[in-house]
mmCIF file of C-alpha atoms and ligand atoms in Angstrom:
data_model
loop_
_atom_site.group_PDB
_atom_site.id
_atom_site.type_symbol
_atom_site.label_atom_id
_atom_site.label_comp_id
_atom_site.label_asym_id
_atom_site.label_seq_id
_atom_site.Cartn_x
_atom_site.Cartn_y
_atom_site.Cartn_z
ATOM 1 C CA MET A 1 9.045 11.659 -12.249
ATOM 2 C CA ILE A 2 8.696 12.490 -8.561
ATOM 3 C CA LEU A 3 10.548 10.726 -5.789
ATOM 4 C CA SER A 4 8.888 10.873 -2.355
ATOM 5 C CA LEU A 5 11.148 10.639 0.676
ATOM 6 C CA ILE A 6 9.584 9.573 3.936
ATOM 7 C CA ILE A 7 11.584 10.394 7.038
ATOM 8 C CA PRO A 8 10.237 9.277 10.424
ATOM 9 C CA CYS A 9 11.602 11.640 13.085
ATOM 10 C CA TYR A 10 11.444 11.234 16.819
ATOM 11 C CA ASN A 11 13.499 13.799 18.723
ATOM 12 C CA GLU A 12 15.912 14.357 15.860
ATOM 13 C CA GLU A 13 16.479 18.145 16.124
ATOM 14 C CA LYS A 14 20.224 17.688 15.744
ATOM 15 C CA SER A 15 20.114 15.120 12.944
ATOM 16 C CA ILE A 16 17.613 16.820 10.624
ATOM 17 C CA PRO A 17 19.835 19.741 9.494
ATOM 18 C CA LEU A 18 22.679 17.332 8.690
ATOM 19 C CA PHE A 19 20.275 14.942 7.030
ATOM 20 C CA PHE A 20 18.696 17.626 4.876
ATOM 21 C CA GLU A 21 22.014 19.037 3.762
ATOM 22 C CA ARG A 22 23.372 15.680 2.660
ATOM 23 C CA THR A 23 20.144 14.611 0.977
ATOM 24 C CA GLU A 24 19.884 17.884 -0.932
ATOM 25 C CA ARG A 25 23.296 17.169 -2.425
ATOM 26 C CA VAL A 26 21.966 13.816 -3.626
ATOM 27 C CA ARG A 27 18.924 15.558 -5.099
ATOM 28 C CA LEU A 28 21.091 17.898 -7.156
ATOM 29 C CA GLN A 29 23.183 14.998 -8.325
ATOM 30 C CA LEU A 30 20.203 12.855 -9.309
ATOM 31 C CA LYS A 31 18.317 15.664 -11.063
ATOM 32 C CA VAL A 32 15.030 14.154 -9.947
ATOM 33 C CA ASP A 33 12.133 16.038 -8.317
ATOM 34 C CA PHE A 34 12.047 15.272 -4.625
ATOM 35 C CA GLU A 35 9.041 15.466 -2.319
ATOM 36 C CA TYR A 36 10.111 15.323 1.306
ATOM 37 C CA TRP A 37 7.663 14.075 3.896
ATOM 38 C CA PHE A 38 9.058 14.427 7.402
ATOM 39 C CA ILE A 39 6.873 12.585 9.884
ATOM 40 C CA ASP A 40 7.257 14.040 13.360
ATOM 41 C CA ASP A 41 6.378 11.136 15.623
ATOM 42 C CA GLY A 42 5.413 13.223 18.665
ATOM 43 C CA SER A 43 8.897 14.629 19.344
ATOM 44 C CA GLN A 44 9.409 16.552 22.564
ATOM 45 C CA ASP A 45 12.367 18.599 21.321
ATOM 46 C CA GLN A 46 12.614 21.261 18.601
ATOM 47 C CA THR A 47 12.101 18.796 15.729
ATOM 48 C CA LEU A 48 8.727 20.217 14.715
ATOM 49 C CA SER A 49 9.768 23.854 14.712
ATOM 50 C CA TYR A 50 12.773 22.961 12.586
ATOM 51 C CA LEU A 51 10.512 21.119 10.143
ATOM 52 C CA LYS A 52 8.228 24.140 9.982
ATOM 53 C CA ARG A 53 11.193 26.287 9.058
ATOM 54 C CA LEU A 54 12.254 23.895 6.275
ATOM 55 C CA ASN A 55 8.668 23.853 5.026
ATOM 56 C CA LYS A 56 8.649 27.645 4.784
ATOM 57 C CA GLN A 57 11.959 27.698 2.908
ATOM 58 C CA HIS A 58 11.268 24.956 0.354
ATOM 59 C CA GLU A 59 7.953 24.252 -1.299
ATOM 60 C CA TYR A 60 8.873 20.585 -1.787
ATOM 61 C CA VAL A 61 9.342 19.961 1.952
ATOM 62 C CA HIS A 62 6.226 18.789 3.779
ATOM 63 C CA TYR A 63 5.654 17.598 7.277
ATOM 64 C CA LEU A 64 3.133 15.750 9.301
ATOM 65 C CA SER A 65 3.039 15.815 13.061
ATOM 66 C CA PHE A 66 1.472 13.185 15.300
ATOM 67 C CA SER A 67 -0.458 14.007 18.460
ATOM 68 C CA ARG A 68 1.936 11.757 20.415
ATOM 69 C CA ASN A 69 4.636 9.147 19.832
ATOM 70 C CA PHE A 70 3.110 6.300 17.831
ATOM 71 C CA GLY A 71 6.310 4.515 16.835
ATOM 72 C CA LYS A 72 8.305 4.251 13.632
ATOM 73 C CA GLU A 73 5.952 1.724 12.056
ATOM 74 C CA ALA A 74 3.036 4.163 12.347
ATOM 75 C CA ALA A 75 5.190 7.008 11.004
ATOM 76 C CA MET A 76 6.192 4.967 7.964
ATOM 77 C CA PHE A 77 2.565 4.034 7.293
ATOM 78 C CA ALA A 78 1.446 7.671 7.515
ATOM 79 C CA GLY A 79 4.273 8.686 5.195
ATOM 80 C CA LEU A 80 3.330 6.096 2.595
ATOM 81 C CA GLN A 81 -0.270 7.324 2.763
ATOM 82 C CA VAL A 82 0.518 10.991 2.153
ATOM 83 C CA SER A 83 3.265 10.473 -0.428
ATOM 84 C CA THR A 84 2.318 11.138 -4.052
ATOM 85 C CA GLY A 85 5.525 10.263 -5.933
ATOM 86 C CA ASP A 86 5.874 7.592 -8.608
ATOM 87 C CA PHE A 87 8.706 6.265 -6.493
ATOM 88 C CA VAL A 88 8.865 6.251 -2.723
ATOM 89 C CA THR A 89 11.719 5.749 -0.301
ATOM 90 C CA ILE A 90 11.930 5.546 3.493
ATOM 91 C CA LEU A 91 15.010 6.866 5.296
ATOM 92 C CA ASP A 92 16.034 7.305 8.927
ATOM 93 C CA ALA A 93 16.714 10.870 10.013
ATOM 94 C CA ASP A 94 19.937 9.889 11.790
ATOM 95 C CA LEU A 95 21.803 9.252 8.497
ATOM 96 C CA GLN A 96 22.207 5.569 9.278
ATOM 97 C CA ASP A 97 20.585 5.114 5.880
ATOM 98 C CA PRO A 98 23.126 7.063 3.788
ATOM 99 C CA PRO A 99 21.165 9.108 1.216
ATOM 100 C CA GLU A 100 24.002 8.586 -1.293
ATOM 101 C CA VAL A 101 22.856 4.959 -1.613
ATOM 102 C CA LEU A 102 19.760 6.387 -3.326
ATOM 103 C CA ILE A 103 21.815 7.058 -6.439
ATOM 104 C CA GLU A 104 22.532 3.366 -6.898
ATOM 105 C CA MET A 105 18.935 2.529 -5.986
ATOM 106 C CA VAL A 106 17.482 4.859 -8.620
ATOM 107 C CA GLU A 107 19.816 3.323 -11.187
ATOM 108 C CA LYS A 108 18.712 -0.192 -10.281
ATOM 109 C CA ILE A 109 14.987 0.516 -10.200
ATOM 110 C CA GLY A 110 15.255 1.817 -13.751
ATOM 111 C CA LEU A 111 16.010 -1.742 -14.809
ATOM 112 C CA GLU A 112 13.237 -3.867 -16.159
ATOM 113 C CA ASN A 113 11.331 -6.071 -13.726
ATOM 114 C CA VAL A 114 12.633 -4.393 -10.588
ATOM 115 C CA ASP A 115 9.877 -3.075 -8.321
ATOM 116 C CA CYS A 116 11.893 -2.452 -5.209
ATOM 117 C CA VAL A 117 15.515 -1.854 -4.303
ATOM 118 C CA ALA A 118 16.248 -2.486 -0.638
ATOM 119 C CA ALA A 119 19.330 -1.507 1.321
ATOM 120 C CA ARG A 120 21.187 -4.110 3.244
ATOM 121 C CA ARG A 121 23.855 -3.642 5.848
ATOM 122 C CA MET A 122 26.952 -5.668 5.095
ATOM 123 C CA ASN A 123 28.066 -5.711 8.719
ATOM 124 C CA ARG A 124 27.052 -4.619 12.160
ATOM 125 C CA VAL A 125 30.195 -2.678 13.005
ATOM 126 C CA GLY A 126 29.726 -0.403 15.999
ATOM 127 C CA GLU A 127 26.775 -2.319 17.336
ATOM 128 C CA ALA A 128 26.875 -3.801 20.830
ATOM 129 C CA TYR A 129 27.765 -7.498 20.792
ATOM 130 C CA LEU A 130 24.605 -8.581 22.604
ATOM 131 C CA THR A 131 22.410 -6.522 20.271
ATOM 132 C CA SER A 132 23.987 -8.165 17.232
ATOM 133 C CA LEU A 133 23.561 -11.592 18.742
ATOM 134 C CA GLY A 134 19.919 -10.903 19.592
ATOM 135 C CA SER A 135 19.197 -9.633 16.085
ATOM 136 C CA LYS A 136 20.872 -12.642 14.517
ATOM 137 C CA ALA A 137 18.810 -15.000 16.697
ATOM 138 C CA PHE A 138 15.645 -13.156 15.743
ATOM 139 C CA TYR A 139 16.274 -13.388 11.990
ATOM 140 C CA PHE A 140 17.166 -17.049 12.359
ATOM 141 C CA LEU A 141 13.934 -17.822 14.225
ATOM 142 C CA MET A 142 11.844 -15.647 11.936
ATOM 143 C CA ASN A 143 13.112 -17.388 8.838
ATOM 144 C CA LYS A 144 12.690 -20.837 10.343
ATOM 145 C CA MET A 145 9.208 -20.185 11.670
ATOM 146 C CA SER A 146 7.531 -18.080 9.076
ATOM 147 C CA ARG A 147 6.744 -18.435 5.411
ATOM 148 C CA THR A 148 7.554 -14.746 5.012
ATOM 149 C CA PRO A 149 11.341 -14.654 5.050
ATOM 150 C CA VAL A 150 13.177 -11.535 6.184
ATOM 151 C CA VAL A 151 16.743 -11.057 4.972
ATOM 152 C CA ASP A 152 19.248 -10.490 7.789
ATOM 153 C CA GLY A 153 20.655 -6.963 7.784
ATOM 154 C CA VAL A 154 17.852 -5.603 5.646
ATOM 155 C CA ARG A 155 16.479 -2.246 6.755
ATOM 156 C CA ASP A 156 13.304 -0.298 6.196
ATOM 157 C CA PHE A 157 15.403 1.830 3.823
ATOM 158 C CA ARG A 158 14.221 0.983 0.312
ATOM 159 C CA LEU A 159 13.041 2.496 -2.943
ATOM 160 C CA MET A 160 9.683 1.264 -4.199
ATOM 161 C CA ARG A 161 7.501 1.750 -7.202
ATOM 162 C CA ARG A 162 4.038 3.251 -6.652
ATOM 163 C CA GLN A 163 2.337 -0.063 -7.334
ATOM 164 C CA MET A 164 4.166 -1.737 -4.468
ATOM 165 C CA VAL A 165 3.447 1.182 -2.128
ATOM 166 C CA ASP A 166 -0.263 0.924 -2.905
ATOM 167 C CA SER A 167 -0.172 -2.799 -2.146
ATOM 168 C CA ILE A 168 1.425 -2.129 1.226
ATOM 169 C CA LEU A 169 -1.206 0.501 1.958
ATOM 170 C CA SER A 170 -3.925 -2.021 1.250
ATOM 171 C CA LEU A 171 -2.711 -3.951 4.311
ATOM 172 C CA THR A 172 -4.337 -1.989 7.101
ATOM 173 C CA GLU A 173 -3.503 -4.151 10.131
ATOM 174 C CA SER A 174 -2.672 -2.120 13.195
ATOM 175 C CA SER A 175 0.174 -4.186 14.614
ATOM 176 C CA ARG A 176 2.548 -3.603 11.761
ATOM 177 C CA PHE A 177 5.857 -5.295 11.078
ATOM 178 C CA SER A 178 6.946 -3.620 7.869
ATOM 179 C CA LYS A 179 9.905 -5.842 7.103
ATOM 180 C CA GLY A 180 7.439 -8.725 6.901
ATOM 181 C CA LEU A 181 4.842 -6.737 4.970
ATOM 182 C CA PHE A 182 7.415 -5.697 2.353
ATOM 183 C CA THR A 183 8.143 -9.360 1.675
ATOM 184 C CA TRP A 184 4.531 -10.454 1.969
ATOM 185 C CA VAL A 185 3.269 -8.212 -0.842
ATOM 186 C CA GLY A 186 5.737 -9.820 -3.208
ATOM 187 C CA PHE A 187 7.175 -7.950 -6.218
ATOM 188 C CA SER A 188 10.776 -8.342 -7.278
ATOM 189 C CA THR A 189 13.321 -6.888 -4.911
ATOM 190 C CA GLU A 190 16.976 -6.175 -5.567
ATOM 191 C CA TYR A 191 19.495 -5.442 -2.816
ATOM 192 C CA VAL A 192 22.273 -2.920 -2.471
ATOM 193 C CA SER A 193 24.810 -3.340 0.324
ATOM 194 C CA TYR A 194 26.611 -0.740 2.335
ATOM 195 C CA PRO A 195 28.660 -0.803 5.536
ATOM 196 C CA ASN A 196 26.924 0.015 8.814
ATOM 197 C CA GLU A 197 26.967 3.669 9.829
ATOM 198 C CA GLN A 198 26.771 5.215 13.277
ATOM 199 C CA ARG A 199 23.932 7.608 13.965
ATOM 200 C CA VAL A 200 25.076 11.257 13.497
ATOM 201 C CA SER A 201 23.742 12.592 16.757
ATOM 202 C CA GLY A 202 21.406 11.809 19.604
ATOM 203 C CA SER A 203 20.849 8.246 20.719
ATOM 204 C CA THR A 204 18.852 5.286 19.544
ATOM 205 C CA LYS A 205 15.138 5.321 20.395
ATOM 206 C CA TRP A 206 15.167 1.568 20.891
ATOM 207 C CA LYS A 207 15.255 0.339 24.442
ATOM 208 C CA PHE A 208 15.879 -3.338 25.078
ATOM 209 C CA GLY A 209 12.176 -3.833 25.788
ATOM 210 C CA ASN A 210 11.177 -2.214 22.458
ATOM 211 C CA LYS A 211 13.390 -4.631 20.596
ATOM 212 C CA ILE A 212 11.845 -7.640 22.304
ATOM 213 C CA ARG A 213 8.377 -6.308 21.485
ATOM 214 C CA TYR A 214 9.374 -5.690 17.877
ATOM 215 C CA ALA A 215 10.713 -9.236 17.525
ATOM 216 C CA MET A 216 7.564 -10.635 19.136
ATOM 217 C CA ASP A 217 5.354 -8.663 16.760
ATOM 218 C CA GLY A 218 7.280 -10.025 13.824
ATOM 219 C CA LEU A 219 7.004 -13.609 14.970
ATOM 220 C CA ILE A 220 3.382 -13.507 16.112
ATOM 221 C CA ASN A 221 2.151 -11.689 13.024
ATOM 222 C CA PHE A 222 3.926 -13.834 10.516
ATOM 223 C CA SER A 223 3.991 -17.279 12.046
ATOM 224 C CA GLU A 224 1.525 -19.775 13.470
ATOM 225 C CA ILE A 225 4.271 -22.093 14.593
ATOM 226 C CA PRO A 226 4.270 -20.933 18.243
ATOM 227 C CA LEU A 227 0.548 -21.641 18.352
ATOM 228 C CA ASN A 228 0.955 -25.056 16.702
ATOM 229 C CA PHE A 229 3.812 -25.875 19.034
ATOM 230 C CA VAL A 230 1.635 -25.089 22.017
ATOM 231 C CA THR A 231 -1.261 -27.163 20.705
ATOM 232 C CA TYR A 232 0.793 -30.230 19.885
ATOM 233 C CA SER A 233 2.891 -30.214 22.996
ATOM 234 C CA GLY A 234 -0.267 -29.706 25.078
ATOM 235 C CA LEU A 235 -1.727 -32.773 23.396
ATOM 236 C CA LEU A 236 1.440 -34.755 24.049
ATOM 237 C CA MET A 237 1.349 -33.760 27.713
ATOM 238 C CA VAL A 238 -2.252 -34.940 28.074
ATOM 239 C CA LEU A 239 -1.494 -38.286 26.429
ATOM 240 C CA MET A 240 1.520 -38.790 28.667
ATOM 241 C CA THR A 241 -0.547 -37.945 31.722
ATOM 242 C CA ILE A 242 -3.225 -40.512 30.805
ATOM 243 C CA LEU A 243 -0.528 -43.144 30.393
ATOM 244 C CA ALA A 244 0.969 -42.231 33.750
ATOM 245 C CA ILE A 245 -2.426 -42.437 35.460
ATOM 246 C CA ILE A 246 -3.002 -45.939 34.125
ATOM 247 C CA VAL A 247 0.418 -47.106 35.263
ATOM 248 C CA LEU A 248 -0.038 -45.571 38.727
ATOM 249 C CA VAL A 249 -3.510 -47.062 39.236
ATOM 250 C CA ILE A 250 -2.368 -50.540 38.195
ATOM 251 C CA ARG A 251 0.648 -50.271 40.438
ATOM 252 C CA GLN A 252 -1.511 -49.222 43.380
ATOM 253 C CA LEU A 253 -4.178 -51.929 42.805
ATOM 254 C CA PHE A 254 -1.928 -54.892 42.194
ATOM 255 C CA PHE A 255 1.338 -54.097 43.875
ATOM 256 C CA HIS A 256 0.142 -51.891 46.733
ATOM 257 C CA HIS A 257 2.960 -49.482 46.263
ATOM 258 C CA SER A 258 2.728 -46.824 48.898
ATOM 259 C CA VAL A 259 3.279 -43.331 47.611
ATOM 260 C CA SER A 260 6.804 -42.309 48.300
ATOM 261 C CA GLY A 261 9.125 -39.550 47.290
ATOM 262 C CA TRP A 262 7.412 -36.277 46.821
ATOM 263 C CA THR A 263 10.408 -34.943 44.900
ATOM 264 C CA SER A 264 9.245 -36.518 41.691
ATOM 265 C CA MET A 265 5.789 -35.207 42.420
ATOM 266 C CA VAL A 266 6.959 -31.650 42.888
ATOM 267 C CA VAL A 267 9.128 -31.813 39.800
ATOM 268 C CA ILE A 268 6.215 -32.969 37.686
ATOM 269 C CA LEU A 269 3.890 -30.370 39.162
ATOM 270 C CA LEU A 270 6.362 -27.574 38.564
ATOM 271 C CA PHE A 271 6.945 -28.705 35.032
ATOM 272 C CA CYS A 272 3.231 -28.870 34.312
ATOM 273 C CA PHE A 273 2.524 -25.460 35.800
ATOM 274 C CA GLY A 274 5.443 -23.888 34.008
ATOM 275 C CA PHE A 275 4.333 -25.365 30.780
ATOM 276 C CA THR A 276 0.758 -24.208 31.260
ATOM 277 C CA TRP A 277 1.897 -20.678 31.918
ATOM 278 C CA LEU A 278 4.084 -20.648 28.863
ATOM 279 C CA THR A 279 1.183 -21.961 26.813
ATOM 280 C CA LEU A 280 -1.199 -19.367 28.167
ATOM 281 C CA GLY A 281 1.341 -16.669 27.442
ATOM 282 C CA VAL A 282 1.733 -17.637 23.807
ATOM 283 C CA ILE A 283 -2.014 -17.948 23.290
ATOM 284 C CA GLY A 284 -2.545 -14.674 25.123
ATOM 285 C CA LYS A 285 -0.128 -12.954 22.760
ATOM 286 C CA TYR A 286 -2.182 -14.057 19.769
ATOM 287 C CA ILE A 287 -5.431 -13.065 21.451
ATOM 288 C CA SER A 288 -4.116 -9.613 22.305
ATOM 289 C CA THR A 289 -3.110 -9.160 18.672
ATOM 290 C CA VAL A 290 -6.628 -10.135 17.597
ATOM 291 C CA PHE A 291 -8.027 -7.805 20.262
ATOM 292 C CA LEU A 292 -6.062 -4.830 18.979
ATOM 293 C CA GLU A 293 -6.992 -5.632 15.413
ATOM 294 C CA VAL A 294 -10.705 -5.944 16.210
ATOM 295 C CA LYS A 295 -10.812 -2.533 17.847
ATOM 296 C CA LYS A 296 -9.854 -0.976 14.518
ATOM 297 C CA ARG A 297 -8.179 1.959 16.162
ATOM 298 C CA PRO A 298 -6.399 4.341 13.813
ATOM 299 C CA ILE A 299 -2.687 3.608 13.483
ATOM 300 C CA TYR A 300 -1.800 7.257 14.209
ATOM 301 C CA ILE A 301 -3.465 10.593 14.897
ATOM 302 C CA ILE A 302 -2.390 13.706 13.016
ATOM 303 C CA LYS A 303 -2.130 17.002 14.836
ATOM 304 C CA GLU A 304 -0.675 19.078 12.044
ATOM 305 C CA LYS A 305 -0.035 18.646 8.332
ATOM 306 C CA LYS A 306 1.539 20.936 5.794
HETATM 307 N N1 UDP B 1 11.690 6.847 15.102
HETATM 308 C C1 UDP B 1 10.364 7.251 15.080
HETATM 309 N N2 UDP B 1 9.556 6.920 16.145
HETATM 310 C C2 UDP B 1 10.015 6.207 17.199
HETATM 311 C C3 UDP B 1 11.358 5.781 17.195
HETATM 312 C C4 UDP B 1 12.174 6.120 16.126
HETATM 313 O O1 UDP B 1 9.912 7.887 14.136
HETATM 314 O O2 UDP B 1 9.238 5.947 18.113
HETATM 315 C C5 UDP B 1 12.581 7.210 13.972
HETATM 316 C C6 UDP B 1 13.894 7.880 14.389
HETATM 317 O O3 UDP B 1 13.735 9.270 14.491
HETATM 318 C C7 UDP B 1 14.819 7.495 13.251
HETATM 319 C C8 UDP B 1 14.307 6.116 12.834
HETATM 320 O O4 UDP B 1 12.965 6.033 13.315
HETATM 321 O O5 UDP B 1 14.703 8.368 12.148
HETATM 322 C C9 UDP B 1 15.151 4.991 13.402
HETATM 323 O O6 UDP B 1 15.253 5.130 14.811
HETATM 324 P P1 UDP B 1 16.575 4.806 15.601
HETATM 325 O O7 UDP B 1 17.741 5.441 14.927
HETATM 326 O O8 UDP B 1 16.341 5.161 17.011
HETATM 327 O O9 UDP B 1 16.662 3.235 15.452
HETATM 328 P P2 UDP B 1 17.976 2.346 15.168
HETATM 329 O O10 UDP B 1 18.651 2.962 13.976
HETATM 330 O O11 UDP B 1 18.789 2.425 16.398
HETATM 331 O O12 UDP B 1 17.431 0.979 14.871
HETATM 332 MG MG1 MG B 2 19.250 4.826 13.811
#
């Protein structure tokens, strides 16, 4: 039995030594053959040279280096593609996914009818209040709007059987939202909980804008509700406008009401324009997703592999 570990790394020179040391301890404890796949996502620091050193020292440590930063989703996809183990797990390099949890995961996946064991954070201790609130709102919306539910607090950290990994690989869409894809492919998933951990060193690679984009990707790729909302409310607007036109014409013809009060006029105009822009934005988001998908660009480009 081989267990493949996929570790997306973006500027993690300080975290990798700590990560490797702690994970090696887990390996010795588990007595399972490990196959490390570090995916260097176009780091600008010494990440790659450190990975090269590890690769020289241990024959079970492999790395893959991208030609530029393609994002964690692309790194995870590349890792799943190159992994060969019967079981595969994805971990962050910053030790926010404690490797010790793997022990419990391996135990659980040995059970019958379990294809995947996913880690779940019990709390969000140490996270900024606004970030927590934003995440909560996102999971709420996602679960209300999409038929592919995503459990709050769930991470990309999970242990999967080969069969599930192959199913995920069969989904080749370029705008990837893995948390949705994991659920979409089905299979039975068990959860293990652990308290939130701070990253060991360096800082998060997520800017506020990245988070918004990530949430958008999740919603747009797994829900048609925004599009339906736009269509129906557009229809409602048109019907209301027709009604208003009839009323206004009758009023003008029979009661000779002179037009007064441009305030109401301006308010209506502003509302209509605002609404149109919002509508165009939502539709545009879907079109851009289609556009990217149609181009069939590769999800990542490899510069080096060993
Ligand atoms: N990561 C990556 N490419 C990126 C951003 C992040 O491969 O463009 C990796 C990063 O090195 C880490 C993991 O993805 O191993 C999670 O990133 P981070 O800790 O910044 O995210 P957070 O834990 O704050 O959600
Ligand atoms: Mg992290």
